[in-house]
Amino acid sequence: MEEGSQNSEQLFEDDGNELEMEGNDIDIDSNGLDIEGNCLDIESNGLQDDCDGMLEIDDNHESNGDDATAVSIENGISQGKNYPPPVVGMEFESYDDAYNYYNCYAKELGFAIRVKSSWTKRNSKEKRGAVLCCNCEGFKTIKEANSRRKETRTGCLAMIRLRLVESNRWRVDEVKLEHNHLFDHERAQNCKSHKKMDAVAKRKVEPTVDVEVRTIKLYRTSTADPVGYGNLNSLEGEISETVDRSKRLKLNKGDSQIIYDFFSRIQLTSPNFVYLIDLNDEGCLRNVFWIDSRSRAAYGYFGDVVAVDTTCLSNKYEIPLVAFVGVNHHGQSILLGCGLLADDTFESYVWLFRAWLTCMSGRSPQTIITDHCRAMQSAISEVFPRAHHRLHLSHVMQSLFENLGELQESDVFQMILNRTVYETVKVDEFEMGWDDMIRRFGLADHAWLCTLYEERERWAPVYQKDTFLAGMCTFENGEFRSSFFDGFVHKQTSLKEFFGKYELLVQEERKTEAINDLESRDSSPLLKTRCFYELQLSKLYTNEIFRRFQDEVVMMPCFSITQVHANGPVITYMIKEHEAEGDRSNIKNFEVMHDKAGTEIRCICSCFNFNGYLCRHCLCVLHYNGVEEIPFQYILSRWRKDFKRLYIPELGSNNIDISNPVQWFDHLHRRAMQVVEEGMISQDHYTVAWQAFKESLNKVRLVADKHV
């Protein structure tokens, strides 16, 4: 296959398999998540006018005043101003659009491109794929080496691979951004690809990206008009009567200024703090999202299960707060981002989820737990299509009683309902129990209950055995605490009061985590049995998680273990357990499958998926088979006290353009922040880090003195 130009039409005989593009394994590059919208520059005296360029929100939220300037979320690779760097998943309406986009991106940065290869379907002239590369790709051939032309190729690997999908869209399925040479803007302007740039290339190409990394309309602002109640463009004392109040954030007088003052203050102490603001067409605040660098870093360790707390929004609190909540290695709730929404519509939730996902480098959680809300459910299907969406069981049960009128006072009904929901371990048991309850209390025609039953797979424990929940749901009594601000934010809490408490709560959370880290590291839990499993995990788990596991160990002496089935190395055991001490009449059976060859074990109670550690039934079977240690795959790193966690921003690429001072700052700043974070681990770490900073500063000053 020969190298081509923009108009190259090389043929490539293939078997047709290359036309299939799987969307489930999209590689997400944190350097390629860009945020598009109207740039509202940071100025204390007002808004900069006519900012229509594409904006990529930067961790530091700095702007140089240029309307067209774009700053990457994760700098480390050269960025264009008006054109974001390519990422896997970008899609275009045509091949020409894709080519023109990459050509415009290259022109801005200062390099040229060419078509390295392209191919068509067998017996067809229709183009099916292409590789666009940097003009410095490869090296001269032997024939070309004998010519007098200057060598311009450096073996550069920068490229994008395009593929036709669904017969009408072109998708980027491979990207390499790093160049091994400096950019030459003057030479690039005169190259063939840029000279032949057609009129289509001169407009801004807006690619659509895969649902989990797509470009989203987000806005940033640095000023707010306190008189306009969130209308950033209103003059003093004037509020546009034509603005639909339902499409804007419901704020009291002065709240916009409070939001702005809070964001400005946080940025002074947390340079990697990010906030995103959504404006409607009239310039009114509609939705707001913010997150700090520690929360973004914590998500890398604890992003498997995330709860979306919409208590304030759904219950019509004074502040329409939505919080993303996770659970750390101590089982403690941690904050993973906050938002203020104008309403609880599909559009608002989609904006919020995409904003949050973008700040999390496009990595979706395994499981998302929410309230029962149709709009939010649709938004999650749109933004997080591969995540397990589950409903708060306690909220479902509460709403169930509220919608059943007089039955909520019936002790018999409550007993049957709780037994059906919490105590059944098999699907058929749940179904039979539910049908019996419906018939017994005459609820066959209850529309709301029928709707809830149709969604049972999202809330009934018996259907969630393959869903990892990291202990965020306890199915024994339905209790669930996902509200990070529980007890601090009430129905009448004002925005001013909330932001006054916010920093204290976040600091308290992190202080508690640090104290728990020290206690887990320096103390040895008191053992209650002689079981080696207890001793083993007392050395590995944090104190709180070990105490939870210890409860399972204490209950290990089950009443009987019986082998009921064998299929090669896979053996099924039946564990008989009394529900209450001394009560021999009520016995529950638990099936446990043990694969001796693969050292795998699974109990029908699914404690490992629900809580993240093995249950007493599995421990009994392991002990019965003479297994002296819990297999490593059942000791999760998210619970370990010896796992090194550093809450620092992602460093991105180490390849920088040494001619670009902006990249010098970004690269040095990130490295310095890494030293700062590690230097805070202990007093000894702090002393070493401080000494290293002083020595580095002295060395840098000596270099400067030599050039004086």
mmCIF file with all atom_site columns, N, CA and C in Angstrom, residues 446-496:
data_model
loop_
_atom_site.group_PDB
_atom_site.id
_atom_site.type_symbol
_atom_site.label_atom_id
_atom_site.label_alt_id
_atom_site.label_comp_id
_atom_site.label_asym_id
_atom_site.label_entity_id
_atom_site.label_seq_id
_atom_site.pdbx_PDB_ins_code
_atom_site.Cartn_x
_atom_site.Cartn_y
_atom_site.Cartn_z
_atom_site.occupancy
_atom_site.B_iso_or_equiv
_atom_site.pdbx_formal_charge
_atom_site.auth_seq_id
_atom_site.auth_comp_id
_atom_site.auth_asym_id
_atom_site.auth_atom_id
_atom_site.pdbx_PDB_model_num
ATOM 1   N N  . HIS A 1 446 ? -53.719 -2.304  41.813 1.00 0.00 ? 446 HIS A N  1
ATOM 2   C CA . HIS A 1 446 ? -53.012 -1.103  42.291 1.00 0.00 ? 446 HIS A CA 1
ATOM 3   C C  . HIS A 1 446 ? -51.956 -0.716  41.252 1.00 0.00 ? 446 HIS A C  1
ATOM 4   N N  . ALA A 1 447 ? -52.230 0.348   40.488 1.00 0.00 ? 447 ALA A N  1
ATOM 5   C CA . ALA A 1 447 ? -51.376 0.721   39.350 1.00 0.00 ? 447 ALA A CA 1
ATOM 6   C C  . ALA A 1 447 ? -49.948 1.042   39.771 1.00 0.00 ? 447 ALA A C  1
ATOM 7   N N  . TRP A 1 448 ? -49.805 1.817   40.847 1.00 0.00 ? 448 TRP A N  1
ATOM 8   C CA . TRP A 1 448 ? -48.449 2.217   41.265 1.00 0.00 ? 448 TRP A CA 1
ATOM 9   C C  . TRP A 1 448 ? -47.628 1.001   41.673 1.00 0.00 ? 448 TRP A C  1
ATOM 10  N N  . LEU A 1 449 ? -48.252 0.067   42.390 1.00 0.00 ? 449 LEU A N  1
ATOM 11  C CA . LEU A 1 449 ? -47.547 -1.126  42.837 1.00 0.00 ? 449 LEU A CA 1
ATOM 12  C C  . LEU A 1 449 ? -47.159 -1.998  41.645 1.00 0.00 ? 449 LEU A C  1
ATOM 13  N N  . CYS A 1 450 ? -48.007 -2.041  40.625 1.00 0.00 ? 450 CYS A N  1
ATOM 14  C CA . CYS A 1 450 ? -47.687 -2.811  39.413 1.00 0.00 ? 450 CYS A CA 1
ATOM 15  C C  . CYS A 1 450 ? -46.474 -2.211  38.706 1.00 0.00 ? 450 CYS A C  1
ATOM 16  N N  . THR A 1 451 ? -46.419 -0.888  38.663 1.00 0.00 ? 451 THR A N  1
ATOM 17  C CA . THR A 1 451 ? -45.268 -0.216  38.044 1.00 0.00 ? 451 THR A CA 1
ATOM 18  C C  . THR A 1 451 ? -43.989 -0.506  38.815 1.00 0.00 ? 451 THR A C  1
ATOM 19  N N  . LEU A 1 452 ? -44.077 -0.463  40.134 1.00 0.00 ? 452 LEU A N  1
ATOM 20  C CA . LEU A 1 452 ? -42.911 -0.750  40.971 1.00 0.00 ? 452 LEU A CA 1
ATOM 21  C C  . LEU A 1 452 ? -42.442 -2.184  40.764 1.00 0.00 ? 452 LEU A C  1
ATOM 22  N N  . TYR A 1 453 ? -43.392 -3.098  40.638 1.00 0.00 ? 453 TYR A N  1
ATOM 23  C CA . TYR A 1 453 ? -43.044 -4.505  40.431 1.00 0.00 ? 453 TYR A CA 1
ATOM 24  C C  . TYR A 1 453 ? -42.316 -4.706  39.098 1.00 0.00 ? 453 TYR A C  1
ATOM 25  N N  . GLU A 1 454 ? -42.713 -3.969  38.078 1.00 0.00 ? 454 GLU A N  1
ATOM 26  C CA . GLU A 1 454 ? -42.073 -4.090  36.771 1.00 0.00 ? 454 GLU A CA 1
ATOM 27  C C  . GLU A 1 454 ? -40.597 -3.688  36.831 1.00 0.00 ? 454 GLU A C  1
ATOM 28  N N  . GLU A 1 455 ? -40.243 -2.854  37.788 1.00 0.00 ? 455 GLU A N  1
ATOM 29  C CA . GLU A 1 455 ? -38.853 -2.406  37.932 1.00 0.00 ? 455 GLU A CA 1
ATOM 30  C C  . GLU A 1 455 ? -38.139 -3.113  39.083 1.00 0.00 ? 455 GLU A C  1
ATOM 31  N N  . ARG A 1 456 ? -38.637 -4.267  39.487 1.00 0.00 ? 456 ARG A N  1
ATOM 32  C CA . ARG A 1 456 ? -38.105 -4.972  40.650 1.00 0.00 ? 456 ARG A CA 1
ATOM 33  C C  . ARG A 1 456 ? -36.634 -5.321  40.515 1.00 0.00 ? 456 ARG A C  1
ATOM 34  N N  . GLU A 1 457 ? -36.146 -5.501  39.293 1.00 0.00 ? 457 GLU A N  1
ATOM 35  C CA . GLU A 1 457 ? -34.743 -5.874  39.110 1.00 0.00 ? 457 GLU A CA 1
ATOM 36  C C  . GLU A 1 457 ? -33.794 -4.746  39.499 1.00 0.00 ? 457 GLU A C  1
ATOM 37  N N  . ARG A 1 458 ? -34.319 -3.528  39.636 1.00 0.00 ? 458 ARG A N  1
ATOM 38  C CA . ARG A 1 458 ? -33.479 -2.393  40.033 1.00 0.00 ? 458 ARG A CA 1
ATOM 39  C C  . ARG A 1 458 ? -33.423 -2.203  41.546 1.00 0.00 ? 458 ARG A C  1
ATOM 40  N N  . TRP A 1 459 ? -34.336 -2.836  42.299 1.00 0.00 ? 459 TRP A N  1
ATOM 41  C CA . TRP A 1 459 ? -34.353 -2.581  43.742 1.00 0.00 ? 459 TRP A CA 1
ATOM 42  C C  . TRP A 1 459 ? -34.427 -3.829  44.616 1.00 0.00 ? 459 TRP A C  1
ATOM 43  N N  . ALA A 1 460 ? -34.986 -4.911  44.137 1.00 0.00 ? 460 ALA A N  1
ATOM 44  C CA . ALA A 1 460 ? -35.110 -6.115  44.969 1.00 0.00 ? 460 ALA A CA 1
ATOM 45  C C  . ALA A 1 460 ? -33.751 -6.803  45.102 1.00 0.00 ? 460 ALA A C  1
ATOM 46  N N  . PRO A 1 461 ? -33.282 -7.070  46.327 1.00 0.00 ? 461 PRO A N  1
ATOM 47  C CA . PRO A 1 461 ? -31.958 -7.680  46.532 1.00 0.00 ? 461 PRO A CA 1
ATOM 48  C C  . PRO A 1 461 ? -31.767 -8.990  45.783 1.00 0.00 ? 461 PRO A C  1
ATOM 49  N N  . VAL A 1 462 ? -32.811 -9.784  45.651 1.00 0.00 ? 462 VAL A N  1
ATOM 50  C CA . VAL A 1 462 ? -32.672 -11.097 45.039 1.00 0.00 ? 462 VAL A CA 1
ATOM 51  C C  . VAL A 1 462 ? -32.262 -10.998 43.572 1.00 0.00 ? 462 VAL A C  1
ATOM 52  N N  . TYR A 1 463 ? -32.513 -9.859  42.935 1.00 0.00 ? 463 TYR A N  1
ATOM 53  C CA . TYR A 1 463 ? -32.138 -9.665  41.533 1.00 0.00 ? 463 TYR A CA 1
ATOM 54  C C  . TYR A 1 463 ? -30.772 -8.986  41.370 1.00 0.00 ? 463 TYR A C  1
ATOM 55  N N  . GLN A 1 464 ? -30.120 -8.635  42.463 1.00 0.00 ? 464 GLN A N  1
ATOM 56  C CA . GLN A 1 464 ? -28.896 -7.849  42.380 1.00 0.00 ? 464 GLN A CA 1
ATOM 57  C C  . GLN A 1 464 ? -27.656 -8.622  42.811 1.00 0.00 ? 464 GLN A C  1
ATOM 58  N N  . LYS A 1 465 ? -27.732 -9.934  42.773 1.00 0.00 ? 465 LYS A N  1
ATOM 59  C CA . LYS A 1 465 ? -26.636 -10.751 43.280 1.00 0.00 ? 465 LYS A CA 1
ATOM 60  C C  . LYS A 1 465 ? -25.348 -10.621 42.463 1.00 0.00 ? 465 LYS A C  1
ATOM 61  N N  . ASP A 1 466 ? -25.465 -10.180 41.223 1.00 0.00 ? 466 ASP A N  1
ATOM 62  C CA . ASP A 1 466 ? -24.274 -10.008 40.391 1.00 0.00 ? 466 ASP A CA 1
ATOM 63  C C  . ASP A 1 466 ? -23.829 -8.551  40.318 1.00 0.00 ? 466 ASP A C  1
ATOM 64  N N  . THR A 1 467 ? -24.387 -7.702  41.168 1.00 0.00 ? 467 THR A N  1
ATOM 65  C CA . THR A 1 467 ? -24.057 -6.278  41.168 1.00 0.00 ? 467 THR A CA 1
ATOM 66  C C  . THR A 1 467 ? -23.182 -5.946  42.360 1.00 0.00 ? 467 THR A C  1
ATOM 67  N N  . PHE A 1 468 ? -22.045 -5.326  42.117 1.00 0.00 ? 468 PHE A N  1
ATOM 68  C CA . PHE A 1 468 ? -21.166 -4.939  43.221 1.00 0.00 ? 468 PHE A CA 1
ATOM 69  C C  . PHE A 1 468 ? -21.662 -3.634  43.827 1.00 0.00 ? 468 PHE A C  1
ATOM 70  N N  . LEU A 1 469 ? -21.859 -3.626  45.155 1.00 0.00 ? 469 LEU A N  1
ATOM 71  C CA . LEU A 1 469 ? -22.426 -2.463  45.838 1.00 0.00 ? 469 LEU A CA 1
ATOM 72  C C  . LEU A 1 469 ? -21.505 -1.878  46.908 1.00 0.00 ? 469 LEU A C  1
ATOM 73  N N  . ALA A 1 470 ? -20.376 -2.507  47.172 1.00 0.00 ? 470 ALA A N  1
ATOM 74  C CA . ALA A 1 470 ? -19.348 -1.972  48.079 1.00 0.00 ? 470 ALA A CA 1
ATOM 75  C C  . ALA A 1 470 ? -19.899 -1.595  49.450 1.00 0.00 ? 470 ALA A C  1
ATOM 76  N N  . GLY A 1 471 ? -20.905 -2.305  49.916 1.00 0.00 ? 471 GLY A N  1
ATOM 77  C CA . GLY A 1 471 ? -21.431 -2.026  51.241 1.00 0.00 ? 471 GLY A CA 1
ATOM 78  C C  . GLY A 1 471 ? -22.296 -0.789  51.340 1.00 0.00 ? 471 GLY A C  1
ATOM 79  N N  . MET A 1 472 ? -22.629 -0.156  50.222 1.00 0.00 ? 472 MET A N  1
ATOM 80  C CA . MET A 1 472 ? -23.437 1.058   50.284 1.00 0.00 ? 472 MET A CA 1
ATOM 81  C C  . MET A 1 472 ? -24.899 0.746   50.563 1.00 0.00 ? 472 MET A C  1
ATOM 82  N N  . CYS A 1 473 ? -25.329 -0.487  50.333 1.00 0.00 ? 473 CYS A N  1
ATOM 83  C CA . CYS A 1 473 ? -26.694 -0.917  50.657 1.00 0.00 ? 473 CYS A CA 1
ATOM 84  C C  . CYS A 1 473 ? -26.623 -2.061  51.652 1.00 0.00 ? 473 CYS A C  1
ATOM 85  N N  . THR A 1 474 ? -27.374 -1.964  52.718 1.00 0.00 ? 474 THR A N  1
ATOM 86  C CA . THR A 1 474 ? -27.478 -3.080  53.655 1.00 0.00 ? 474 THR A CA 1
ATOM 87  C C  . THR A 1 474 ? -28.884 -3.624  53.526 1.00 0.00 ? 474 THR A C  1
ATOM 88  N N  . PHE A 1 475 ? -28.995 -4.848  53.055 1.00 0.00 ? 475 PHE A N  1
ATOM 89  C CA . PHE A 1 475 ? -30.303 -5.408  52.741 1.00 0.00 ? 475 PHE A CA 1
ATOM 90  C C  . PHE A 1 475 ? -30.943 -6.137  53.926 1.00 0.00 ? 475 PHE A C  1
ATOM 91  N N  . GLU A 1 476 ? -30.314 -6.036  55.080 1.00 0.00 ? 476 GLU A N  1
ATOM 92  C CA . GLU A 1 476 ? -30.913 -6.701  56.232 1.00 0.00 ? 476 GLU A CA 1
ATOM 93  C C  . GLU A 1 476 ? -32.107 -5.909  56.761 1.00 0.00 ? 476 GLU A C  1
ATOM 94  N N  . ASN A 1 477 ? -32.003 -4.577  56.737 1.00 0.00 ? 477 ASN A N  1
ATOM 95  C CA . ASN A 1 477 ? -33.119 -3.773  57.246 1.00 0.00 ? 477 ASN A CA 1
ATOM 96  C C  . ASN A 1 477 ? -33.479 -2.631  56.306 1.00 0.00 ? 477 ASN A C  1
ATOM 97  N N  . GLY A 1 478 ? -32.824 -2.588  55.145 1.00 0.00 ? 478 GLY A N  1
ATOM 98  C CA . GLY A 1 478 ? -33.164 -1.565  54.172 1.00 0.00 ? 478 GLY A CA 1
ATOM 99  C C  . GLY A 1 478 ? -32.541 -0.217  54.444 1.00 0.00 ? 478 GLY A C  1
ATOM 100 N N  . GLU A 1 479 ? -31.753 -0.089  55.498 1.00 0.00 ? 479 GLU A N  1
ATOM 101 C CA . GLU A 1 479 ? -31.157 1.212   55.795 1.00 0.00 ? 479 GLU A CA 1
ATOM 102 C C  . GLU A 1 479 ? -30.120 1.558   54.736 1.00 0.00 ? 479 GLU A C  1
ATOM 103 N N  . PHE A 1 480 ? -30.122 2.815   54.371 1.00 0.00 ? 480 PHE A N  1
ATOM 104 C CA . PHE A 1 480 ? -29.163 3.269   53.360 1.00 0.00 ? 480 PHE A CA 1
ATOM 105 C C  . PHE A 1 480 ? -28.859 4.736   53.629 1.00 0.00 ? 480 PHE A C  1
ATOM 106 N N  . ARG A 1 481 ? -27.599 5.041   53.804 1.00 0.00 ? 481 ARG A N  1
ATOM 107 C CA . ARG A 1 481 ? -27.218 6.427   54.076 1.00 0.00 ? 481 ARG A CA 1
ATOM 108 C C  . ARG A 1 481 ? -26.299 6.902   52.959 1.00 0.00 ? 481 ARG A C  1
ATOM 109 N N  . SER A 1 482 ? -26.889 7.584   51.986 1.00 0.00 ? 482 SER A N  1
ATOM 110 C CA . SER A 1 482 ? -26.107 8.050   50.850 1.00 0.00 ? 482 SER A CA 1
ATOM 111 C C  . SER A 1 482 ? -25.953 9.561   50.860 1.00 0.00 ? 482 SER A C  1
ATOM 112 N N  . SER A 1 483 ? -26.574 10.235  51.850 1.00 0.00 ? 483 SER A N  1
ATOM 113 C CA . SER A 1 483 ? -26.518 11.689  51.870 1.00 0.00 ? 483 SER A CA 1
ATOM 114 C C  . SER A 1 483 ? -25.282 12.155  52.619 1.00 0.00 ? 483 SER A C  1
ATOM 115 N N  . PHE A 1 484 ? -24.361 12.765  51.903 1.00 0.00 ? 484 PHE A N  1
ATOM 116 C CA . PHE A 1 484 ? -23.144 13.280  52.527 1.00 0.00 ? 484 PHE A CA 1
ATOM 117 C C  . PHE A 1 484 ? -23.484 14.426  53.467 1.00 0.00 ? 484 PHE A C  1
ATOM 118 N N  . PHE A 1 485 ? -24.536 15.162  53.149 1.00 0.00 ? 485 PHE A N  1
ATOM 119 C CA . PHE A 1 485 ? -24.895 16.358  53.923 1.00 0.00 ? 485 PHE A CA 1
ATOM 120 C C  . PHE A 1 485 ? -26.035 16.085  54.904 1.00 0.00 ? 485 PHE A C  1
ATOM 121 N N  . ASP A 1 486 ? -26.273 14.815  55.209 1.00 0.00 ? 486 ASP A N  1
ATOM 122 C CA . ASP A 1 486 ? -27.351 14.449  56.124 1.00 0.00 ? 486 ASP A CA 1
ATOM 123 C C  . ASP A 1 486 ? -27.130 15.101  57.487 1.00 0.00 ? 486 ASP A C  1
ATOM 124 N N  . GLY A 1 487 ? -28.150 15.816  57.981 1.00 0.00 ? 487 GLY A N  1
ATOM 125 C CA . GLY A 1 487 ? -28.055 16.478  59.273 1.00 0.00 ? 487 GLY A CA 1
ATOM 126 C C  . GLY A 1 487 ? -27.516 17.889  59.203 1.00 0.00 ? 487 GLY A C  1
ATOM 127 N N  . PHE A 1 488 ? -27.014 18.292  58.046 1.00 0.00 ? 488 PHE A N  1
ATOM 128 C CA . PHE A 1 488 ? -26.443 19.631  57.905 1.00 0.00 ? 488 PHE A CA 1
ATOM 129 C C  . PHE A 1 488 ? -27.253 20.513  56.958 1.00 0.00 ? 488 PHE A C  1
ATOM 130 N N  . VAL A 1 489 ? -27.950 19.895  56.025 1.00 0.00 ? 489 VAL A N  1
ATOM 131 C CA . VAL A 1 489 ? -28.780 20.645  55.082 1.00 0.00 ? 489 VAL A CA 1
ATOM 132 C C  . VAL A 1 489 ? -30.235 20.262  55.317 1.00 0.00 ? 489 VAL A C  1
ATOM 133 N N  . HIS A 1 490 ? -31.057 21.267  55.602 1.00 0.00 ? 490 HIS A N  1
ATOM 134 C CA . HIS A 1 490 ? -32.468 21.048  55.865 1.00 0.00 ? 490 HIS A CA 1
ATOM 135 C C  . HIS A 1 490 ? -33.302 21.778  54.817 1.00 0.00 ? 490 HIS A C  1
ATOM 136 N N  . LYS A 1 491 ? -34.600 21.642  54.929 1.00 0.00 ? 491 LYS A N  1
ATOM 137 C CA . LYS A 1 491 ? -35.501 22.177  53.917 1.00 0.00 ? 491 LYS A CA 1
ATOM 138 C C  . LYS A 1 491 ? -35.350 23.686  53.744 1.00 0.00 ? 491 LYS A C  1
ATOM 139 N N  . GLN A 1 492 ? -35.073 24.405  54.831 1.00 0.00 ? 492 GLN A N  1
ATOM 140 C CA . GLN A 1 492 ? -34.988 25.863  54.767 1.00 0.00 ? 492 GLN A CA 1
ATOM 141 C C  . GLN A 1 492 ? -33.550 26.388  54.726 1.00 0.00 ? 492 GLN A C  1
ATOM 142 N N  . THR A 1 493 ? -32.566 25.497  54.603 1.00 0.00 ? 493 THR A N  1
ATOM 143 C CA . THR A 1 493 ? -31.168 25.942  54.543 1.00 0.00 ? 493 THR A CA 1
ATOM 144 C C  . THR A 1 493 ? -30.949 26.801  53.302 1.00 0.00 ? 493 THR A C  1
ATOM 145 N N  . SER A 1 494 ? -30.412 27.999  53.495 1.00 0.00 ? 494 SER A N  1
ATOM 146 C CA . SER A 1 494 ? -30.179 28.908  52.374 1.00 0.00 ? 494 SER A CA 1
ATOM 147 C C  . SER A 1 494 ? -28.863 28.577  51.695 1.00 0.00 ? 494 SER A C  1
ATOM 148 N N  . LEU A 1 495 ? -28.677 29.136  50.510 1.00 0.00 ? 495 LEU A N  1
ATOM 149 C CA . LEU A 1 495 ? -27.443 28.911  49.766 1.00 0.00 ? 495 LEU A CA 1
ATOM 150 C C  . LEU A 1 495 ? -26.244 29.463  50.534 1.00 0.00 ? 495 LEU A C  1
ATOM 151 N N  . LYS A 1 496 ? -26.430 30.603  51.185 1.00 0.00 ? 496 LYS A N  1
ATOM 152 C CA . LYS A 1 496 ? -25.348 31.207  51.958 1.00 0.00 ? 496 LYS A CA 1
ATOM 153 C C  . LYS A 1 496 ? -24.952 30.303  53.118 1.00 0.00 ? 496 LYS A C  1
#
